[in-house]
PDB file of C-alpha atoms and ligand atoms in Angstrom:
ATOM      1  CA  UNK A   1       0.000   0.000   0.000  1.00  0.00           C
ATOM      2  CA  UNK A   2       1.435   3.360  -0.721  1.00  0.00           C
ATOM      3  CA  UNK A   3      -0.220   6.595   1.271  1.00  0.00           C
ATOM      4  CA  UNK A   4       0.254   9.997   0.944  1.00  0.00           C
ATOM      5  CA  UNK A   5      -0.572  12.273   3.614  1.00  0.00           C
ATOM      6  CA  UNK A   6      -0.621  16.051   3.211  1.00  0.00           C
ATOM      7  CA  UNK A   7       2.157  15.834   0.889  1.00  0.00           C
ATOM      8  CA  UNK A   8       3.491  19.280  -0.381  1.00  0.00           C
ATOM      9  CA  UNK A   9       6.259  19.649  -2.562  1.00  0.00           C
ATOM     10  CA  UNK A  10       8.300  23.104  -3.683  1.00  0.00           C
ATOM     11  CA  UNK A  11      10.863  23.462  -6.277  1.00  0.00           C
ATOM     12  CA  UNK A  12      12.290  26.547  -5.213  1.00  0.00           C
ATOM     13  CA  UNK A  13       9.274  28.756  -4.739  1.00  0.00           C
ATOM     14  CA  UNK A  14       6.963  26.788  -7.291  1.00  0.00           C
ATOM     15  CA  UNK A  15       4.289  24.913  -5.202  1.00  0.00           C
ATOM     16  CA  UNK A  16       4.209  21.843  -6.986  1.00  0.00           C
ATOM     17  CA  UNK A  17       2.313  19.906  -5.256  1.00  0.00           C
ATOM     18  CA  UNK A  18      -0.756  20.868  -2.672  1.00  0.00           C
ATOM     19  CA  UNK A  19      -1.597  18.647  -0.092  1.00  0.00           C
ATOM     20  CA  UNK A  20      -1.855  15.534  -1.575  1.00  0.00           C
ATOM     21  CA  UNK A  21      -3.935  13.077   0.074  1.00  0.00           C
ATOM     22  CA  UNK A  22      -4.149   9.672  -1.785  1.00  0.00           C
ATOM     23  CA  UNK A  23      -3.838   5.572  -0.464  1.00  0.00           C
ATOM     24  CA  UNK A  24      -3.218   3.235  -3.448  1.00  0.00           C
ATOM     25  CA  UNK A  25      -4.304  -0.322  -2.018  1.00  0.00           C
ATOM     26  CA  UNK A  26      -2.165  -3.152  -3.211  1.00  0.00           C
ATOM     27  CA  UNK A  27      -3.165  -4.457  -6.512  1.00  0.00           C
ATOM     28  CA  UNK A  28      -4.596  -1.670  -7.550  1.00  0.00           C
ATOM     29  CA  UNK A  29      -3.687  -0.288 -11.154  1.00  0.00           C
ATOM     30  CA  UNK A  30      -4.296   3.569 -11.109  1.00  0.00           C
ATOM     31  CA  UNK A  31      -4.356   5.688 -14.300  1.00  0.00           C
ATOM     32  CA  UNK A  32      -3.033   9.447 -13.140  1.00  0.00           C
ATOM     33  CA  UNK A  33      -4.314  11.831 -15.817  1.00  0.00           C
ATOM     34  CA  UNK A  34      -4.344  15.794 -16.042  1.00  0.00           C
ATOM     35  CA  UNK A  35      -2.902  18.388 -18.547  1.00  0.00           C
ATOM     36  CA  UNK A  36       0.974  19.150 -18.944  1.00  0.00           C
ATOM     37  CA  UNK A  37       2.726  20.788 -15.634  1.00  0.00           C
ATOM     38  CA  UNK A  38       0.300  19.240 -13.163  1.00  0.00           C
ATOM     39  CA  UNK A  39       2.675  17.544 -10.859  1.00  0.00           C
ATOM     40  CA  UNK A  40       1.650  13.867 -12.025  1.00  0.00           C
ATOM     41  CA  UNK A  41       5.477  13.203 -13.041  1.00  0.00           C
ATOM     42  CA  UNK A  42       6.797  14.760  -9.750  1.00  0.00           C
ATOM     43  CA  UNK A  43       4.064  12.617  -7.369  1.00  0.00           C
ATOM     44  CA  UNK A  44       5.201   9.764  -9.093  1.00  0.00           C
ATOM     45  CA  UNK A  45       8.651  10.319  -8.532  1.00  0.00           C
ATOM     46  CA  UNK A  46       7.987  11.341  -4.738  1.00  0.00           C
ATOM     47  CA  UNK A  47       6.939   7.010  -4.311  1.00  0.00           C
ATOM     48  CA  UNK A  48      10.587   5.803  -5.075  1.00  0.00           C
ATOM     49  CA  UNK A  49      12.289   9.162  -3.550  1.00  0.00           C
ATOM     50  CA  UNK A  50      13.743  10.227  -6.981  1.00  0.00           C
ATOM     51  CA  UNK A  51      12.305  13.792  -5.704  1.00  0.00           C
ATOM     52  CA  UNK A  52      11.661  14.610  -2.102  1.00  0.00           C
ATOM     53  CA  UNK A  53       8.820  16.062  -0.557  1.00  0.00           C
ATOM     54  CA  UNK A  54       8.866  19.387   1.261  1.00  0.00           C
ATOM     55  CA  UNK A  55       6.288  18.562   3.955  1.00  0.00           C
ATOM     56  CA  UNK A  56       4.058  15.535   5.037  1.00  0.00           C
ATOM     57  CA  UNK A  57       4.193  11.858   4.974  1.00  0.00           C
ATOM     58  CA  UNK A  58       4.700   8.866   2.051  1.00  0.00           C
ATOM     59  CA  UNK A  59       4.809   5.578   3.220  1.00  0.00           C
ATOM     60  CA  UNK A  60       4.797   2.608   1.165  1.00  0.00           C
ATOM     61  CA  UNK A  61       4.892  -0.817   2.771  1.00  0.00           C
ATOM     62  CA  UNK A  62       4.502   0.375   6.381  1.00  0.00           C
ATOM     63  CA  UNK A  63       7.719   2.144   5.603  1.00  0.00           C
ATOM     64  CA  UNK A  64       7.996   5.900   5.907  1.00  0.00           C
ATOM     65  CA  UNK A  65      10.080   6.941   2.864  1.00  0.00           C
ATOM     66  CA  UNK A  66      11.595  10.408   3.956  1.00  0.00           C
ATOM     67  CA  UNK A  67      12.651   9.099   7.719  1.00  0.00           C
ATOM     68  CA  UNK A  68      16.038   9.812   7.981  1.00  0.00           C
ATOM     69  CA  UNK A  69      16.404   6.166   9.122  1.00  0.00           C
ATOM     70  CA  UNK A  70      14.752   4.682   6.359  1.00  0.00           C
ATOM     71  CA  UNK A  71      17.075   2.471   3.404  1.00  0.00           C
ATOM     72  CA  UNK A  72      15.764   3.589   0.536  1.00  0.00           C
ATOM     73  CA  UNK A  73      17.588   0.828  -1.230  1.00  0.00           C
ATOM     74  CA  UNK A  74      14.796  -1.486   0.267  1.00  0.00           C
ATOM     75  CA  UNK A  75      12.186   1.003  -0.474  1.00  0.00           C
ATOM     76  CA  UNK A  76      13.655   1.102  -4.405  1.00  0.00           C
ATOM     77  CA  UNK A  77      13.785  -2.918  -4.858  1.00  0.00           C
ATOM     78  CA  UNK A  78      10.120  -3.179  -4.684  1.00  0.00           C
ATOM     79  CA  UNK A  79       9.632  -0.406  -6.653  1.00  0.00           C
ATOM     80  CA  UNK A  80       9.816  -0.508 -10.626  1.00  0.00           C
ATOM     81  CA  UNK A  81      10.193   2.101 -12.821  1.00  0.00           C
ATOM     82  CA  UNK A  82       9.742   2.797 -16.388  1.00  0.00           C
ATOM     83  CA  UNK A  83       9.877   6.506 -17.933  1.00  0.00           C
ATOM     84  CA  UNK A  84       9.511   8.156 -20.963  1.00  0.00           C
ATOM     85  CA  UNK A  85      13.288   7.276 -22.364  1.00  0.00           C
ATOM     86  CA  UNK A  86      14.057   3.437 -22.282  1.00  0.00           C
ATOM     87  CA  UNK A  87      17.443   3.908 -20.799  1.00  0.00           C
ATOM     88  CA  UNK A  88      18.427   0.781 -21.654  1.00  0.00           C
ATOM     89  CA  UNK A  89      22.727   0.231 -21.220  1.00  0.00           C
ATOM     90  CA  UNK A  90      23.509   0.837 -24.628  1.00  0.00           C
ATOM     91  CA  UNK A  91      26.555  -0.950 -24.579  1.00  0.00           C
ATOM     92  CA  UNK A  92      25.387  -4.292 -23.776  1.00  0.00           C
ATOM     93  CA  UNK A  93      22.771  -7.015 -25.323  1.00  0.00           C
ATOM     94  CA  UNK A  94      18.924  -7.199 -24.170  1.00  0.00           C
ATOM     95  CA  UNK A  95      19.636  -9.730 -22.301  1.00  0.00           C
ATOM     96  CA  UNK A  96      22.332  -8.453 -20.158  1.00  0.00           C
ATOM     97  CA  UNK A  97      20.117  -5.288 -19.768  1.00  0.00           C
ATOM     98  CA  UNK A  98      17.628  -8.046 -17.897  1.00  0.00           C
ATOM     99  CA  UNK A  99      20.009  -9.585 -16.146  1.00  0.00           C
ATOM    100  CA  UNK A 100      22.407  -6.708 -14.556  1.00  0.00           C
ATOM    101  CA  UNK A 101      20.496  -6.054 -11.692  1.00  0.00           C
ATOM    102  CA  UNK A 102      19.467  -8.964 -10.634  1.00  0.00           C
ATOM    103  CA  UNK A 103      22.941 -10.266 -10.490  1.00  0.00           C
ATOM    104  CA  UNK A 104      24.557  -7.106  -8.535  1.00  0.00           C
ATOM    105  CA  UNK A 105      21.748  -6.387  -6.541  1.00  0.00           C
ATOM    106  CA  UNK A 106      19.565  -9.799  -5.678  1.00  0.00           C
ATOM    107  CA  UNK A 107      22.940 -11.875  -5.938  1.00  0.00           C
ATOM    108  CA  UNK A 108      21.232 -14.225  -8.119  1.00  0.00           C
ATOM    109  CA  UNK A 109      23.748 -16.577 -10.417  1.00  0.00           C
ATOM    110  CA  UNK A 110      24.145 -16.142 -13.996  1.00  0.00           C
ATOM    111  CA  UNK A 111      22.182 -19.138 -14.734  1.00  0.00           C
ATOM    112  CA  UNK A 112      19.294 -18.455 -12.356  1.00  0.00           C
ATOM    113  CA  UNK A 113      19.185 -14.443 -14.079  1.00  0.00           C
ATOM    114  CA  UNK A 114      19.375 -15.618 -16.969  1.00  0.00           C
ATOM    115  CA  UNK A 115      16.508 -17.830 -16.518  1.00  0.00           C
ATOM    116  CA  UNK A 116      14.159 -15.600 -15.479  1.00  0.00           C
ATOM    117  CA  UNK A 117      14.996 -12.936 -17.935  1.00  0.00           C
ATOM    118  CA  UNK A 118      14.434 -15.158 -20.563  1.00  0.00           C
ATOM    119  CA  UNK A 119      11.268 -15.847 -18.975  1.00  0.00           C
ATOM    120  CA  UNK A 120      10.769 -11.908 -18.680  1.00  0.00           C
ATOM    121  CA  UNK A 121      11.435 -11.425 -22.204  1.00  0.00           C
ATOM    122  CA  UNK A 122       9.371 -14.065 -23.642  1.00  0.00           C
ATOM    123  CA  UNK A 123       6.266 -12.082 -21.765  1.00  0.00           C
ATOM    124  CA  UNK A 124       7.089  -9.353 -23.591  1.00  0.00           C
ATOM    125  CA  UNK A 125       7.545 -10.502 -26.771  1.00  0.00           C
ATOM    126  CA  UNK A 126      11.191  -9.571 -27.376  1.00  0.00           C
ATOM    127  CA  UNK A 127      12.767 -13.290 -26.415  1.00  0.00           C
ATOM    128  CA  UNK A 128      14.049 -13.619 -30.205  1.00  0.00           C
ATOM    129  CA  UNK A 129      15.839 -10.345 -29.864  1.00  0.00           C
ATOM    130  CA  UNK A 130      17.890 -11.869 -26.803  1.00  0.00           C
ATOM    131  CA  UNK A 131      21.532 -11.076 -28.311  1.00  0.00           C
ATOM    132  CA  UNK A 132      20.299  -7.998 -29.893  1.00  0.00           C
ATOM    133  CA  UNK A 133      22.059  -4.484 -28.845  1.00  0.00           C
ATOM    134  CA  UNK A 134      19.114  -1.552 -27.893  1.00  0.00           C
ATOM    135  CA  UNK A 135      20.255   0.572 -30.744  1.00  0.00           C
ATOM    136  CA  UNK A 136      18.806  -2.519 -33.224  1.00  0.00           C
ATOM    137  CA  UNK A 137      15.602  -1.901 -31.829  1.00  0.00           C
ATOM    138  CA  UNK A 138      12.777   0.409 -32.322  1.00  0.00           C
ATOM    139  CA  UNK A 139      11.350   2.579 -29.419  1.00  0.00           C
ATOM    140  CA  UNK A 140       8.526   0.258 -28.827  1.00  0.00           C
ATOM    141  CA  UNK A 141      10.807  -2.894 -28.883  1.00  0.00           C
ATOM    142  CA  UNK A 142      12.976  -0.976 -26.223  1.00  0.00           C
ATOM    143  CA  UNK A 143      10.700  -0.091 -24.063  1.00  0.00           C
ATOM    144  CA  UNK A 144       9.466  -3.583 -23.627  1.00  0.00           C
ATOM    145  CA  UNK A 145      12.879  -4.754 -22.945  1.00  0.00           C
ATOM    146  CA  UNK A 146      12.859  -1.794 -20.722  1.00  0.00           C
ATOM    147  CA  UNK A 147       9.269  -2.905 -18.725  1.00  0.00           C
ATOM    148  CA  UNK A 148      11.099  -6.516 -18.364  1.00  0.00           C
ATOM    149  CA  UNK A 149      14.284  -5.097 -16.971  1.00  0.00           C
ATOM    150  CA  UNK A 150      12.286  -3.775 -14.159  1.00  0.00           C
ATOM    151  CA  UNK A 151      10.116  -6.911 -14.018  1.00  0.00           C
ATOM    152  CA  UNK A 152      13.384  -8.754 -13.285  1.00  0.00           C
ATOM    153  CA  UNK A 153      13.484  -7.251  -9.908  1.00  0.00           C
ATOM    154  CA  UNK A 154      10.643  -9.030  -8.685  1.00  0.00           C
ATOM    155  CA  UNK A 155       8.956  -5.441  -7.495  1.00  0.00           C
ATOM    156  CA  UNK A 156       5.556  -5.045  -5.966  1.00  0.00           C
ATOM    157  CA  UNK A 157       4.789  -2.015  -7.398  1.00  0.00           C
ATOM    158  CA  UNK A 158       5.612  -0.409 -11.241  1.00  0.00           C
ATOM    159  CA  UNK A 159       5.644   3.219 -11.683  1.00  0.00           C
ATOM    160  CA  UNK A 160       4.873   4.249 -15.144  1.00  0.00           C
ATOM    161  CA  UNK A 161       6.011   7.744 -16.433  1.00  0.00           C
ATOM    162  CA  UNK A 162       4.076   8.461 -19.703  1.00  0.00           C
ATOM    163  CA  UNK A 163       6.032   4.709 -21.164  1.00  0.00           C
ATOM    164  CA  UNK A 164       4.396   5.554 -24.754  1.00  0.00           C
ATOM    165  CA  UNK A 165       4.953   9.277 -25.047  1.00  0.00           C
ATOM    166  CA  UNK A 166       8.058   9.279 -26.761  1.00  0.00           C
ATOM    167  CA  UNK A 167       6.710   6.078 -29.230  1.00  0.00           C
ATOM    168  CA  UNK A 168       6.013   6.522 -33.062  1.00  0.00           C
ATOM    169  CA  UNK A 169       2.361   6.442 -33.264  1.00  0.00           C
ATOM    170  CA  UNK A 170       2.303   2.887 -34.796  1.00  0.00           C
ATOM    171  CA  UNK A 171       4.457   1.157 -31.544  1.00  0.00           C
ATOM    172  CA  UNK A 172       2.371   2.529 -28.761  1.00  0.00           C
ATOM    173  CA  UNK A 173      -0.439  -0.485 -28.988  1.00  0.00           C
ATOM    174  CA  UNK A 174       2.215  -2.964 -28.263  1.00  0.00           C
ATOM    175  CA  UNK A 175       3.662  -1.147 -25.311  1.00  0.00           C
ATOM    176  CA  UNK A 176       0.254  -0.719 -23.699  1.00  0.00           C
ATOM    177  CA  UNK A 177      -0.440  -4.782 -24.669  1.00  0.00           C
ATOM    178  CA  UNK A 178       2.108  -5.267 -22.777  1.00  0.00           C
ATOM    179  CA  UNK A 179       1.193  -3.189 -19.504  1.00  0.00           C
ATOM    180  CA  UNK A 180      -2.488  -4.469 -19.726  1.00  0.00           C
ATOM    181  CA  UNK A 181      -1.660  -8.399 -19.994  1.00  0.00           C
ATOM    182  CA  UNK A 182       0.644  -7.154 -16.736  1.00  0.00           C
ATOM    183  CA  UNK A 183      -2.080  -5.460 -14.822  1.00  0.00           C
ATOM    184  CA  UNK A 184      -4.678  -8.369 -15.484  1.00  0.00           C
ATOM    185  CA  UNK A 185      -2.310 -11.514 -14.848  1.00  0.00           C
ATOM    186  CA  UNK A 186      -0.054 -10.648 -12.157  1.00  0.00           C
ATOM    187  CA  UNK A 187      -2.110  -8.432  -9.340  1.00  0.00           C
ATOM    188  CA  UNK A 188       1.332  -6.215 -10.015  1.00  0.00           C
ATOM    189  CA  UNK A 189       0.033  -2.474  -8.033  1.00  0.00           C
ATOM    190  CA  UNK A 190       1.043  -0.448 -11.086  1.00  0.00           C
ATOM    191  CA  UNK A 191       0.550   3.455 -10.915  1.00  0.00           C
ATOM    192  CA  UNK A 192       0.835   5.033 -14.543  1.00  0.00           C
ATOM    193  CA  UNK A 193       1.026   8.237 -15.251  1.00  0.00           C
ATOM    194  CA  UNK A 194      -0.187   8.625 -19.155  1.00  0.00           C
ATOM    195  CA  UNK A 195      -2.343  10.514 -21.469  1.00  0.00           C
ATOM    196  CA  UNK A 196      -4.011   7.204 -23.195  1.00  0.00           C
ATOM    197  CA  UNK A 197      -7.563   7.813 -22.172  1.00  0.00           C
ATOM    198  CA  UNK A 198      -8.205   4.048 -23.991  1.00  0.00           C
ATOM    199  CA  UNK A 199      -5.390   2.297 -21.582  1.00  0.00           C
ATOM    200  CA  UNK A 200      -7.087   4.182 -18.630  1.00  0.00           C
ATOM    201  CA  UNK A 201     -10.823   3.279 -19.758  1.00  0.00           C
ATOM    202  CA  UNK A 202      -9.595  -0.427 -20.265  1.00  0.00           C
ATOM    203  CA  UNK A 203      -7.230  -1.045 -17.804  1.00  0.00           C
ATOM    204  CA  UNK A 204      -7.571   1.223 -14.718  1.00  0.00           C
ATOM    205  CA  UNK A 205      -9.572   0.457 -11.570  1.00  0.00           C
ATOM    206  CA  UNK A 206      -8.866   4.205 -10.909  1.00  0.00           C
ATOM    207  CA  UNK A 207      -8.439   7.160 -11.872  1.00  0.00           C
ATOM    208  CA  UNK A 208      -6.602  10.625 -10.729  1.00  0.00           C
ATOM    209  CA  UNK A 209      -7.156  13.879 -12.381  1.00  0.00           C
ATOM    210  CA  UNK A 210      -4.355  16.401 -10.952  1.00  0.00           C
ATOM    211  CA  UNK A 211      -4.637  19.884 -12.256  1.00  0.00           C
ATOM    212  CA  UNK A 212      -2.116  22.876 -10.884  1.00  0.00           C
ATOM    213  CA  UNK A 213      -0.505  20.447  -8.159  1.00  0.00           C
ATOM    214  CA  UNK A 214      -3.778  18.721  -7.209  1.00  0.00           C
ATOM    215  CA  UNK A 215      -5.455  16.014  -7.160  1.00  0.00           C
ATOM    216  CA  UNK A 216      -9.357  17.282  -8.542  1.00  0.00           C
ATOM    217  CA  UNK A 217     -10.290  14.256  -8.661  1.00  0.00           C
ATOM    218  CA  UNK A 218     -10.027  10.762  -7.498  1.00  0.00           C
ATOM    219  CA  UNK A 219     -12.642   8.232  -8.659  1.00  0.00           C
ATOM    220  CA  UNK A 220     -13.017   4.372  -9.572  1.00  0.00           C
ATOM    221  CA  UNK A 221     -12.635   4.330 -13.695  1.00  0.00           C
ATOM    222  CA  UNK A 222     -16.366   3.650 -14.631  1.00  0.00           C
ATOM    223  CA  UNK A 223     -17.358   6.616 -12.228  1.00  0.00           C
ATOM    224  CA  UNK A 224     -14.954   8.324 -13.840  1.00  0.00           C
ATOM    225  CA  UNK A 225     -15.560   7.421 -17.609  1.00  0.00           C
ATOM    226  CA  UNK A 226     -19.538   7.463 -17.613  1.00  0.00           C
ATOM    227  CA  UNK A 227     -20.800   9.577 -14.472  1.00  0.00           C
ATOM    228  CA  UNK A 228     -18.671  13.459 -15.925  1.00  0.00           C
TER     229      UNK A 228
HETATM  230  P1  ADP B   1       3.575  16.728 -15.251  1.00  0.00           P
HETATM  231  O1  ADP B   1       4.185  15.391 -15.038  1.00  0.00           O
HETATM  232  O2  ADP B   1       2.135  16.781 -14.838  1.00  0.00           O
HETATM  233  O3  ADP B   1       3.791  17.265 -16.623  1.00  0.00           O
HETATM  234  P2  ADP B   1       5.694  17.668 -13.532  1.00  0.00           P
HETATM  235  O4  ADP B   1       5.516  16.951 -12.248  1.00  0.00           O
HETATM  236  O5  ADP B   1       6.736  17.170 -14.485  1.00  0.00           O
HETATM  237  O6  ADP B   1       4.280  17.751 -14.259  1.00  0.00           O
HETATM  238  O7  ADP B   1       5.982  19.187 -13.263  1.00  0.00           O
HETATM  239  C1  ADP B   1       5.124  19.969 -12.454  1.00  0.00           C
HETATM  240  C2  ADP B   1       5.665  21.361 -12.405  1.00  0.00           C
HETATM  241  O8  ADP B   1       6.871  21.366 -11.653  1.00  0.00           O
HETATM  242  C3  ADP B   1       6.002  21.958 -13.772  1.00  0.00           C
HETATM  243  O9  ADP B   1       5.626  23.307 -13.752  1.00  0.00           O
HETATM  244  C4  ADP B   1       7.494  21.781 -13.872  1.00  0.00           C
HETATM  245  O10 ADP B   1       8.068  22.787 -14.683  1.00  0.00           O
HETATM  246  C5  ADP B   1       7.925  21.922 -12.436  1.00  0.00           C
HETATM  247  N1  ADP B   1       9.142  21.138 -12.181  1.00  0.00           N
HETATM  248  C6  ADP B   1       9.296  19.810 -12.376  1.00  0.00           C
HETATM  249  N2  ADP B   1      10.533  19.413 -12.033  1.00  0.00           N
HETATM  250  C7  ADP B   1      11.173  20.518 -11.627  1.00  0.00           C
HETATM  251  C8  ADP B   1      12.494  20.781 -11.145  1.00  0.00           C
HETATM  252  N3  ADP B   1      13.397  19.791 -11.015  1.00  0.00           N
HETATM  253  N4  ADP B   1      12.797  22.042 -10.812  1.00  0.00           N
HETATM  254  C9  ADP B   1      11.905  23.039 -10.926  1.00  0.00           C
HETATM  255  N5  ADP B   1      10.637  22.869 -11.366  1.00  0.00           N
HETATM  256  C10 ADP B   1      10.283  21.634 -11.709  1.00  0.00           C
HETATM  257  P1  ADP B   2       7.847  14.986 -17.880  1.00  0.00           P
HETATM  258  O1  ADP B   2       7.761  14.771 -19.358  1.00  0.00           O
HETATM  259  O2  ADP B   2       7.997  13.739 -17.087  1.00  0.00           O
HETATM  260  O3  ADP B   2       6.771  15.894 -17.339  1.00  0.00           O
HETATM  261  P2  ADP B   2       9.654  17.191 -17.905  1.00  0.00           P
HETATM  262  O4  ADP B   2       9.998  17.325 -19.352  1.00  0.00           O
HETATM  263  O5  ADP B   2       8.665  18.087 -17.255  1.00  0.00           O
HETATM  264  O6  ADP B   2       9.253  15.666 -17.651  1.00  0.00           O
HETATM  265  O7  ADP B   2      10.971  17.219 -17.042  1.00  0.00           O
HETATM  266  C1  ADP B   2      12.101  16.466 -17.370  1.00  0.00           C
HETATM  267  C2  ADP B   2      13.152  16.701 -16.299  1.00  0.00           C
HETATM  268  O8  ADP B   2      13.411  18.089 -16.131  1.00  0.00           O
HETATM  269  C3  ADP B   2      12.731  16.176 -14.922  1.00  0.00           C
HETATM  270  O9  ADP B   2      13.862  15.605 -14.295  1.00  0.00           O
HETATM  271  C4  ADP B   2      12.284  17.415 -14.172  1.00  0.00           C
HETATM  272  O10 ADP B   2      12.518  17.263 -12.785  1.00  0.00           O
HETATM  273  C5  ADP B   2      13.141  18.506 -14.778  1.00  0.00           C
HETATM  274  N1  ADP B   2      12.406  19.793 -14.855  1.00  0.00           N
HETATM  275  C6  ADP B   2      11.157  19.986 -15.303  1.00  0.00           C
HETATM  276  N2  ADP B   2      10.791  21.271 -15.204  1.00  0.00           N
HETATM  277  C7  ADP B   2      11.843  21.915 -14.672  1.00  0.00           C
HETATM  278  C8  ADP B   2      12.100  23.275 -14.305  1.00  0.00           C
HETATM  279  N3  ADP B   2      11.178  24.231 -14.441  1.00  0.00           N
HETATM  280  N4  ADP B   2      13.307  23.572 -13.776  1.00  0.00           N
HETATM  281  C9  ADP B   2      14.216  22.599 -13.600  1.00  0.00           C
HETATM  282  N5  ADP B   2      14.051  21.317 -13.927  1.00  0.00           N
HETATM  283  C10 ADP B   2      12.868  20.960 -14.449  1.00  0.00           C
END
């Protein structure tokens, strides 16, 4: 479960965000809408502690994230993320891209990682492209390999930062394939921050609208979708 309470956050003197109230339960897959500038990329980034907050509390897992005594390395293992840019290590194959973390952070042997990345990679579709280096891939191939990279951590939780905003038109479908067949097979909590009102009609259970740093609204999708 992650829970803001009475989050603000300033960059400087910009108010960014205004007391942000908000518990996402586990399993939950929430779709956070609302127009460019509206804080949804810096809330997101407040749940793994990329960005802290000014005032207020964010816990995820019982675990208050911005106590001083808190190891945010345990906070981050649980926690994927994908953003806009794949950031995939451009100097080494898709499947050592899978397999990096897991064998410097879990300790997991070669064999075992490379298992379960080949696993990883199958779900996404990109298996065959195995030895391939990122730069012989298009966006949408790249950010898959990108969504199993994270997937390889064994998280709880996957932040999304607008994953098809940087897509040709024609690769954002099999992106958001993939981050459905996710949200309905695995009970994965996934909070994605996007501007596909289909994904977030199909897909979410709910739905945040943030305008100017807060949240206007905060319904269950059909609400949402059919009761304006
Ligand atoms: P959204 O994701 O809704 O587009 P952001 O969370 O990225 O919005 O940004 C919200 C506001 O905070 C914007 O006005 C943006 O310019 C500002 N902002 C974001 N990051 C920073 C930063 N590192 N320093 C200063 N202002 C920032
Ligand atoms: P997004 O597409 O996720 O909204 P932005 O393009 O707003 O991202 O921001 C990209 C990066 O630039 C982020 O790391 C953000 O923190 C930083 N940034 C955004 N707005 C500002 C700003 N006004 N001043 C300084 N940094 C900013």
């Amino acid at each position: 479960m992650i829970t803001f309470k009475n989050v603000e956050k300033y960059y400087g003197e910009f108010h960014a965000l205004k007391d942000i109230n908000l518990t996402i339960e586990t399993g939950e897959v929430v779709v956070v809408l609302g127009p460019s500038g509206s804080g949804k990329s810096t809330m997101l980034r407040c749940i793994n502690a990329l960005e802290e907050i000014s005032t207020g509390e964010l816990i995820v897992d019982g675990t208050s994230i911005f106590d001083p005594k808190t190891n945010l390395n345990n906070v981050r293992k649980n926690l994927g993320m994908v953003f806009q840019q794949f950031n995939l290590y451009a100097n080494m194959t898709v499947l050592e891209n899978v397999t990096l973390a897991p064998v410097k952070v879990l300790g997991l042997d070669k064999q075992e990682a490379n298992k379960r990345a080949e696993q990883l990679l199958d779900r996404v579709g990109m298996l065959d492209k195995k030895n391939a280096m990122p730069a012989q891939l298009s966006g949408g191939q790249q950010q898959r390999v990108a969504i199993a990279r994270s997937l390889a951590m064994t998280p709880s939780y996957m932040l999304f930062d607008e994953p098809t905003s940087a897509l040709d038109p024609e690769m954002v479908g099999e992106v958001l394939d993939v981050m459905k067949s996710l949200a309905k097979e695995s009970g994965m909590t996934m909070v994605v921050v996007t501007h596909e009102m289909g994904f977030a009609r199909e897909v979410a259970d709910r739905v945040i609208f943030m305008a100017d740093g807060q949240i206007l609204e905060d319904r269950e999708s059909e609400a949402f979708f059919n009761d304006p």
